[in-house]
């Protein structure tokens, strides 16, 4: 009888310690994920703040594309930053030819023609990647599909 009680106590202790270990690992992963999200949002804040500074100084990011001789652009990522870019370029000489996104059913996009990344993408002067935190991965994915430069929105904003 004593042996069964001892075994049960050992099994319970092991289960308890294992449970604590898994909760700790889950918590660490969750904290890392949240910290990553905070970092991305902080980067967005810095980018948008600089963009607003440029606008307050009477500057327009269309000048970047003009200086680089890019009159036709495509935009990768159809979320909020892409919409701000489209709005910024509306009254300029820069034409947004199309968008690219893994979810072509995006409801917030202000671009009529949107392609999947693995579609045959029409020619354009440059592709601007708006989810710049994932720029390296997106550039690698796209460079086999297009013969134009692929740049990040971050590069555009901080270059004006």
XYZ file of N, CA and C in Angstrom:
480
model
N 0.815 -1.192 0.000
C 0.000 0.000 0.000
C 0.862 1.261 0.000
N 1.933 1.218 0.833
C 2.811 2.381 0.893
C 3.467 2.632 -0.456
N 3.790 1.575 -1.143
C 4.463 1.676 -2.429
C 3.565 2.384 -3.456
N 2.252 2.049 -3.469
C 1.308 2.688 -4.391
C 1.177 4.175 -4.104
N 1.114 4.522 -2.840
C 0.994 5.927 -2.450
C 2.242 6.693 -2.873
N 3.386 6.062 -2.660
C 4.645 6.703 -3.047
C 4.696 6.899 -4.563
N 4.324 5.886 -5.335
C 4.312 5.968 -6.804
C 3.344 7.046 -7.274
N 2.182 7.094 -6.658
C 1.202 8.116 -7.034
C 1.740 9.508 -6.752
N 2.408 9.662 -5.619
C 2.976 10.961 -5.268
C 4.065 11.362 -6.266
N 4.909 10.401 -6.649
C 5.976 10.682 -7.618
C 5.369 11.060 -8.973
N 4.380 10.304 -9.422
C 3.729 10.598 -10.711
C 3.069 11.973 -10.666
N 2.399 12.282 -9.568
C 1.766 13.590 -9.418
C 2.795 14.701 -9.446
N 3.911 14.508 -8.769
C 4.970 15.515 -8.750
C 5.549 15.715 -10.143
N 5.785 14.613 -10.858
C 6.322 14.708 -12.220
C 5.323 15.428 -13.122
N 4.058 15.094 -13.003
C 3.023 15.750 -13.816
C 2.968 17.237 -13.494
N 3.066 17.568 -12.230
C 3.027 18.966 -11.807
C 4.219 19.732 -12.376
N 5.411 19.175 -12.229
C 6.627 19.825 -12.737
C 6.561 19.948 -14.264
N 6.089 18.895 -14.938
C 5.944 18.930 -16.398
C 4.964 20.016 -16.803
N 3.873 20.103 -16.082
C 2.877 21.135 -16.370
C 3.465 22.521 -16.230
N 4.216 22.740 -15.172
C 4.863 24.040 -14.963
C 5.829 24.333 -16.111
N 6.600 23.327 -16.510
C 7.557 23.489 -17.606
C 6.835 23.915 -18.889
N 5.755 23.222 -19.239
C 5.039 23.539 -20.474
C 4.365 24.904 -20.399
N 3.833 25.250 -19.259
C 3.236 26.581 -19.093
C 4.315 27.651 -19.244
N 5.486 27.398 -18.662
C 6.600 28.334 -18.774
C 7.024 28.513 -20.228
N 7.158 27.410 -20.958
C 7.551 27.468 -22.374
C 6.504 28.210 -23.193
N 5.222 27.912 -22.937
C 4.151 28.597 -23.647
C 4.196 30.091 -23.343
N 4.388 30.436 -22.088
C 4.445 31.842 -21.682
C 5.627 32.541 -22.339
N 6.781 31.884 -22.388
C 7.953 32.474 -23.042
C 7.671 32.739 -24.513
N 7.065 31.763 -25.200
C 6.751 31.943 -26.629
C 5.742 33.072 -26.819
N 4.768 33.140 -25.938
C 3.754 34.195 -26.030
C 4.396 35.563 -25.789
N 5.266 35.661 -24.811
C 5.961 36.920 -24.532
C 6.832 37.318 -25.720
N 7.559 36.356 -26.294
C 8.394 36.648 -27.463
C 7.536 37.150 -28.626
N 6.394 36.518 -28.833
C 5.494 36.923 -29.906
C 4.964 38.340 -29.669
N 4.572 38.611 -28.432
C 4.072 39.945 -28.098
C 5.172 40.995 -28.213
N 6.397 40.655 -27.813
C 7.511 41.588 -27.930
C 7.803 41.891 -29.391
N 7.718 40.866 -30.234
C 7.905 41.068 -31.669
C 6.843 42.021 -32.217
N 5.597 41.824 -31.785
C 4.498 42.701 -32.229
C 4.733 44.134 -31.763
N 5.193 44.312 -30.524
C 5.507 45.643 -30.009
C 6.604 46.286 -30.851
N 7.617 45.512 -31.212
C 8.713 46.043 -32.031
C 8.212 46.490 -33.402
N 7.347 45.685 -34.014
C 6.799 46.040 -35.328
C 5.958 47.315 -35.213
N 5.118 47.389 -34.194
C 4.291 48.587 -34.017
C 5.140 49.818 -33.716
N 6.200 49.649 -32.973
C 7.112 50.758 -32.709
C 7.766 51.233 -34.001
N 8.183 50.289 -34.839
C 8.756 50.641 -36.141
C 7.726 51.369 -36.998
N 6.469 50.889 -36.982
C 5.399 51.558 -37.731
C 5.229 52.996 -37.231
N 5.233 53.165 -35.927
C 5.080 54.506 -35.361
C 6.195 55.411 -35.858
N 7.437 54.939 -35.789
C 8.570 55.755 -36.237
C 8.452 56.104 -37.719
N 8.073 55.125 -38.527
C 7.919 55.351 -39.961
C 6.808 56.359 -40.243
N 5.647 56.143 -39.629
C 4.521 57.038 -39.862
C 4.790 58.439 -39.310
N 5.500 58.519 -38.206
C 5.861 59.821 -37.657
C 6.765 60.577 -38.629
N 7.750 59.892 -39.186
C 8.647 60.540 -40.155
C 7.876 60.939 -41.415
N 6.968 60.084 -41.857
C 6.148 60.377 -43.026
C 5.329 61.644 -42.780
N 4.751 61.768 -41.596
C 3.987 62.966 -41.245
C 4.889 64.194 -41.181
N 6.097 64.039 -40.647
C 7.058 65.153 -40.649
C 7.324 65.636 -42.069
N 7.508 64.684 -42.993
C 7.747 65.046 -44.392
C 6.572 65.843 -44.949
N 5.367 65.364 -44.680
C 4.172 66.071 -45.170
C 4.091 67.467 -44.565
N 4.400 67.605 -43.284
C 4.364 68.911 -42.631
C 5.415 69.856 -43.196
N 6.489 69.300 -43.732
C 7.534 70.109 -44.371
C 7.224 70.374 -45.844
N 6.060 69.915 -46.300
C 5.655 70.127 -47.684
C 6.296 69.161 -48.666
N 6.861 68.070 -48.156
C 7.495 67.087 -49.015
C 6.520 65.953 -49.317
N 6.717 65.335 -50.480
C 5.866 64.233 -50.895
C 6.777 63.081 -51.286
N 6.412 61.874 -50.914
C 7.297 60.761 -51.210
C 7.313 60.400 -52.692
N 6.415 61.000 -53.476
C 6.476 60.812 -54.929
C 7.834 61.265 -55.452
N 8.454 62.203 -54.754
C 9.773 62.701 -55.195
C 10.815 61.587 -55.222
N 10.715 60.634 -54.308
C 11.646 59.507 -54.307
C 11.541 58.743 -55.621
N 10.305 58.419 -56.017
C 10.085 57.647 -57.240
C 10.511 58.445 -58.475
N 10.235 59.740 -58.462
C 10.645 60.588 -59.576
C 12.165 60.636 -59.708
N 12.854 60.801 -58.586
C 14.322 60.840 -58.605
C 14.925 59.527 -59.073
N 14.259 58.429 -58.789
C 14.744 57.113 -59.196
C 14.246 56.721 -60.587
N 13.485 57.607 -61.233
C 12.894 57.362 -62.560
C 11.928 56.183 -62.561
N 11.182 56.035 -61.475
C 10.137 55.022 -61.385
C 8.793 55.724 -61.588
N 8.205 55.592 -62.761
C 6.908 56.229 -62.981
C 5.748 55.244 -62.786
N 6.059 53.946 -62.807
C 5.056 52.907 -62.588
C 5.524 52.012 -61.446
N 4.644 51.817 -60.462
C 5.015 50.971 -59.333
C 3.931 49.933 -59.074
N 4.336 48.860 -58.417
C 3.405 47.884 -57.866
C 3.629 47.897 -56.358
N 2.628 47.540 -55.624
C 2.726 47.550 -54.165
C 2.444 46.148 -53.645
N 3.364 45.627 -52.824
C 3.155 44.336 -52.168
C 2.643 44.593 -50.763
N 1.539 43.925 -50.411
C 0.933 44.082 -49.088
C -0.213 45.064 -49.180
N -1.421 44.600 -49.019
C -2.596 45.444 -49.263
C -3.285 45.909 -47.981
N -2.515 46.259 -47.001
C -3.104 46.724 -45.740
C -3.014 48.254 -45.641
N -3.030 48.760 -44.442
C -3.133 50.196 -44.199
C -1.985 50.999 -44.820
N -0.743 50.531 -44.684
C 0.382 51.290 -45.225
C 0.299 51.388 -46.747
N -0.181 50.341 -47.390
C -0.365 50.388 -48.849
C -1.406 51.444 -49.211
N -2.481 51.509 -48.447
C -3.512 52.514 -48.715
C -2.973 53.928 -48.542
N -2.149 54.149 -47.511
C -1.566 55.478 -47.331
C -0.650 55.830 -48.502
N 0.084 54.841 -48.994
C 0.969 55.074 -50.136
C 0.150 55.416 -51.379
N -0.913 54.682 -51.628
C -1.781 54.969 -52.773
C -2.335 56.390 -52.661
N -2.819 56.768 -51.486
C -3.355 58.115 -51.280
C -2.290 59.181 -51.528
N -1.085 58.929 -51.056
C 0.009 59.888 -51.211
C 0.349 60.099 -52.688
N 0.195 59.078 -53.490
C 0.607 59.155 -54.898
C -0.524 59.562 -55.840
N -1.747 59.720 -55.321
C -2.908 59.999 -56.172
C -2.736 61.211 -57.083
N -2.219 62.297 -56.587
C -2.102 63.518 -57.388
C -0.686 63.720 -57.904
N 0.000 62.626 -58.170
C 1.379 62.716 -58.650
C 1.479 62.100 -60.044
N 2.663 62.103 -60.578
C 2.931 61.496 -61.880
C 3.205 59.995 -61.761
N 3.160 59.467 -60.543
C 3.453 58.054 -60.306
C 2.165 57.247 -60.427
N 2.209 56.190 -61.218
C 1.046 55.324 -61.421
C 1.233 54.029 -60.636
N 0.239 53.698 -59.842
C 0.234 52.406 -59.154
C -0.423 51.415 -60.107
N 0.389 50.528 -60.677
C -0.102 49.594 -61.682
C -0.978 48.492 -61.096
N -0.540 47.931 -59.982
C -1.270 46.821 -59.374
C -0.740 46.562 -57.975
N -1.436 45.692 -57.265
C -1.019 45.254 -55.939
C -0.715 43.770 -55.959
N 0.024 43.340 -54.961
C 0.357 41.927 -54.789
C 0.108 41.579 -53.325
N -0.580 40.471 -53.096
C -0.832 40.054 -51.723
C -1.181 38.568 -51.721
N -0.860 37.911 -50.605
C -1.234 36.504 -50.462
C -2.736 36.343 -50.329
N -3.440 37.410 -49.933
C -4.895 37.379 -49.783
C -5.501 38.404 -50.739
N -5.794 37.968 -51.964
C -6.310 38.908 -52.961
C -7.738 39.350 -52.678
N -8.364 38.773 -51.674
C -9.725 39.186 -51.328
C -9.712 40.300 -50.275
N -8.547 40.921 -50.069
C -8.447 42.026 -49.100
C -9.584 43.020 -49.333
N -10.284 43.351 -48.301
C -11.399 44.276 -48.458
C -10.982 45.720 -48.234
N -9.806 45.949 -47.677
C -9.411 47.329 -47.397
C -8.517 47.924 -48.485
N -8.180 47.158 -49.503
C -7.285 47.637 -50.540
C -7.945 48.712 -51.395
N -7.155 49.704 -51.763
C -7.640 50.762 -52.653
C -7.089 50.589 -54.060
N -6.619 49.395 -54.346
C -6.092 49.072 -55.661
C -7.046 48.063 -56.297
N -7.435 48.332 -57.523
C -8.414 47.463 -58.186
C -7.843 46.116 -58.606
N -6.631 46.129 -59.149
C -6.054 44.895 -59.678
C -5.011 44.360 -58.701
N -5.300 43.197 -58.124
C -4.402 42.592 -57.135
C -4.084 41.168 -57.566
N -2.808 40.829 -57.490
C -2.341 39.511 -57.887
C -1.822 38.740 -56.682
N -1.849 37.422 -56.793
C -1.143 36.572 -55.843
C 0.348 36.674 -56.149
N 1.221 36.473 -55.163
C 2.667 36.541 -55.426
C 3.143 35.530 -56.466
N 2.458 34.388 -56.598
C 2.919 33.389 -57.558
C 2.243 33.501 -58.925
N 1.425 34.555 -59.136
C 0.856 34.829 -60.456
C 1.949 35.362 -61.382
N 1.663 35.381 -62.673
C 2.540 36.068 -63.615
C 2.315 37.560 -63.395
N 3.301 38.231 -62.839
C 3.145 39.644 -62.492
C 3.503 40.514 -63.691
N 2.634 41.476 -64.017
C 2.919 42.366 -65.142
C 4.189 43.190 -64.888
N 4.772 43.681 -65.975
C 5.962 44.518 -65.850
C 5.604 45.829 -65.171
N 6.534 46.313 -64.392
C 6.414 47.599 -63.717
C 7.831 48.072 -63.433
N 7.991 49.301 -63.007
C 9.336 49.832 -62.755
C 9.934 49.344 -61.448
N 9.086 49.171 -60.441
C 9.562 48.790 -59.107
C 8.394 48.220 -58.304
N 8.704 47.321 -57.385
C 7.700 46.830 -56.435
C 8.083 47.360 -55.060
N 7.124 47.991 -54.399
C 7.327 48.539 -53.056
C 6.666 47.592 -52.058
N 7.445 47.084 -51.129
C 6.959 46.149 -50.113
C 6.558 46.948 -48.877
N 5.267 46.923 -48.554
C 4.805 47.681 -47.393
C 4.975 46.939 -46.064
N 4.877 45.593 -46.002
C 5.192 44.926 -44.731
C 6.717 44.774 -44.600
N 7.362 45.892 -44.333
C 8.827 45.959 -44.399
C 9.523 45.110 -43.348
N 8.832 44.718 -42.302
C 9.450 43.832 -41.303
C 9.744 42.461 -41.917
N 9.017 42.100 -42.962
C 9.219 40.825 -43.654
C 9.877 41.027 -45.016
N 10.510 42.172 -45.200
C 11.038 42.541 -46.507
C 11.970 41.505 -47.113
N 12.929 41.021 -46.346
C 13.913 40.087 -46.902
C 13.250 38.830 -47.462
N 12.318 38.265 -46.717
C 11.613 37.057 -47.174
C 10.767 37.341 -48.414
N 10.091 38.473 -48.408
C 9.227 38.825 -49.543
C 10.071 39.097 -50.788
N 11.167 39.816 -50.616
C 12.053 40.088 -51.756
C 12.562 38.784 -52.357
N 12.993 37.846 -51.509
C 13.476 36.559 -52.004
C 12.394 35.834 -52.796
N 11.170 35.888 -52.305
C 10.061 35.223 -52.979
C 9.781 35.876 -54.339
N 9.830 37.215 -54.404
C 9.455 37.927 -55.616
C 10.551 38.001 -56.665
N 11.809 38.000 -56.244
C 12.861 38.278 -57.223
C 12.973 37.215 -58.312
N 12.474 36.030 -58.075
C 12.455 35.007 -59.117
C 11.296 35.241 -60.097
N 10.357 36.095 -59.725
C 9.146 36.300 -60.531
C 9.157 37.587 -61.343
N 10.016 38.535 -60.976
C 10.013 39.836 -61.651
C 11.430 40.256 -62.031
N 11.518 41.181 -62.968
C 12.809 41.705 -63.413
C 12.954 43.180 -63.073
N 12.384 43.583 -61.964
C 12.472 44.983 -61.554
C 12.984 45.038 -60.122
N 13.436 46.215 -59.704
C 13.866 46.340 -58.305
C 12.703 46.097 -57.347
N 13.049 45.594 -56.181
C 12.077 45.369 -55.103
C 12.617 46.135 -53.904
N 11.852 47.120 -53.441
C 12.313 47.977 -52.353
C 11.278 47.986 -51.236
N 11.695 48.413 -50.061
C 10.764 48.482 -48.938
C 10.200 49.894 -48.811
N 9.006 49.986 -48.287
C 8.413 51.293 -48.004
C 9.306 52.070 -47.046
N 9.922 51.355 -46.137
C 10.823 51.984 -45.178
C 11.951 52.722 -45.899
N 12.535 52.086 -46.909
C 13.595 52.742 -47.690
C 13.088 54.018 -48.351
N 11.885 53.951 -48.901
C 11.307 55.111 -49.574
C 11.138 56.267 -48.587
N 10.471 55.996 -47.481
C 10.158 57.058 -46.510
C 11.425 57.684 -45.935
N 12.389 56.865 -45.558
C 13.588 57.397 -44.919
C 14.573 58.003 -45.919
N 14.296 57.857 -47.230
C 15.173 58.431 -48.249
C 14.739 59.809 -48.718
N 13.520 60.215 -48.344
C 13.019 61.523 -48.789
C 13.571 62.607 -47.890
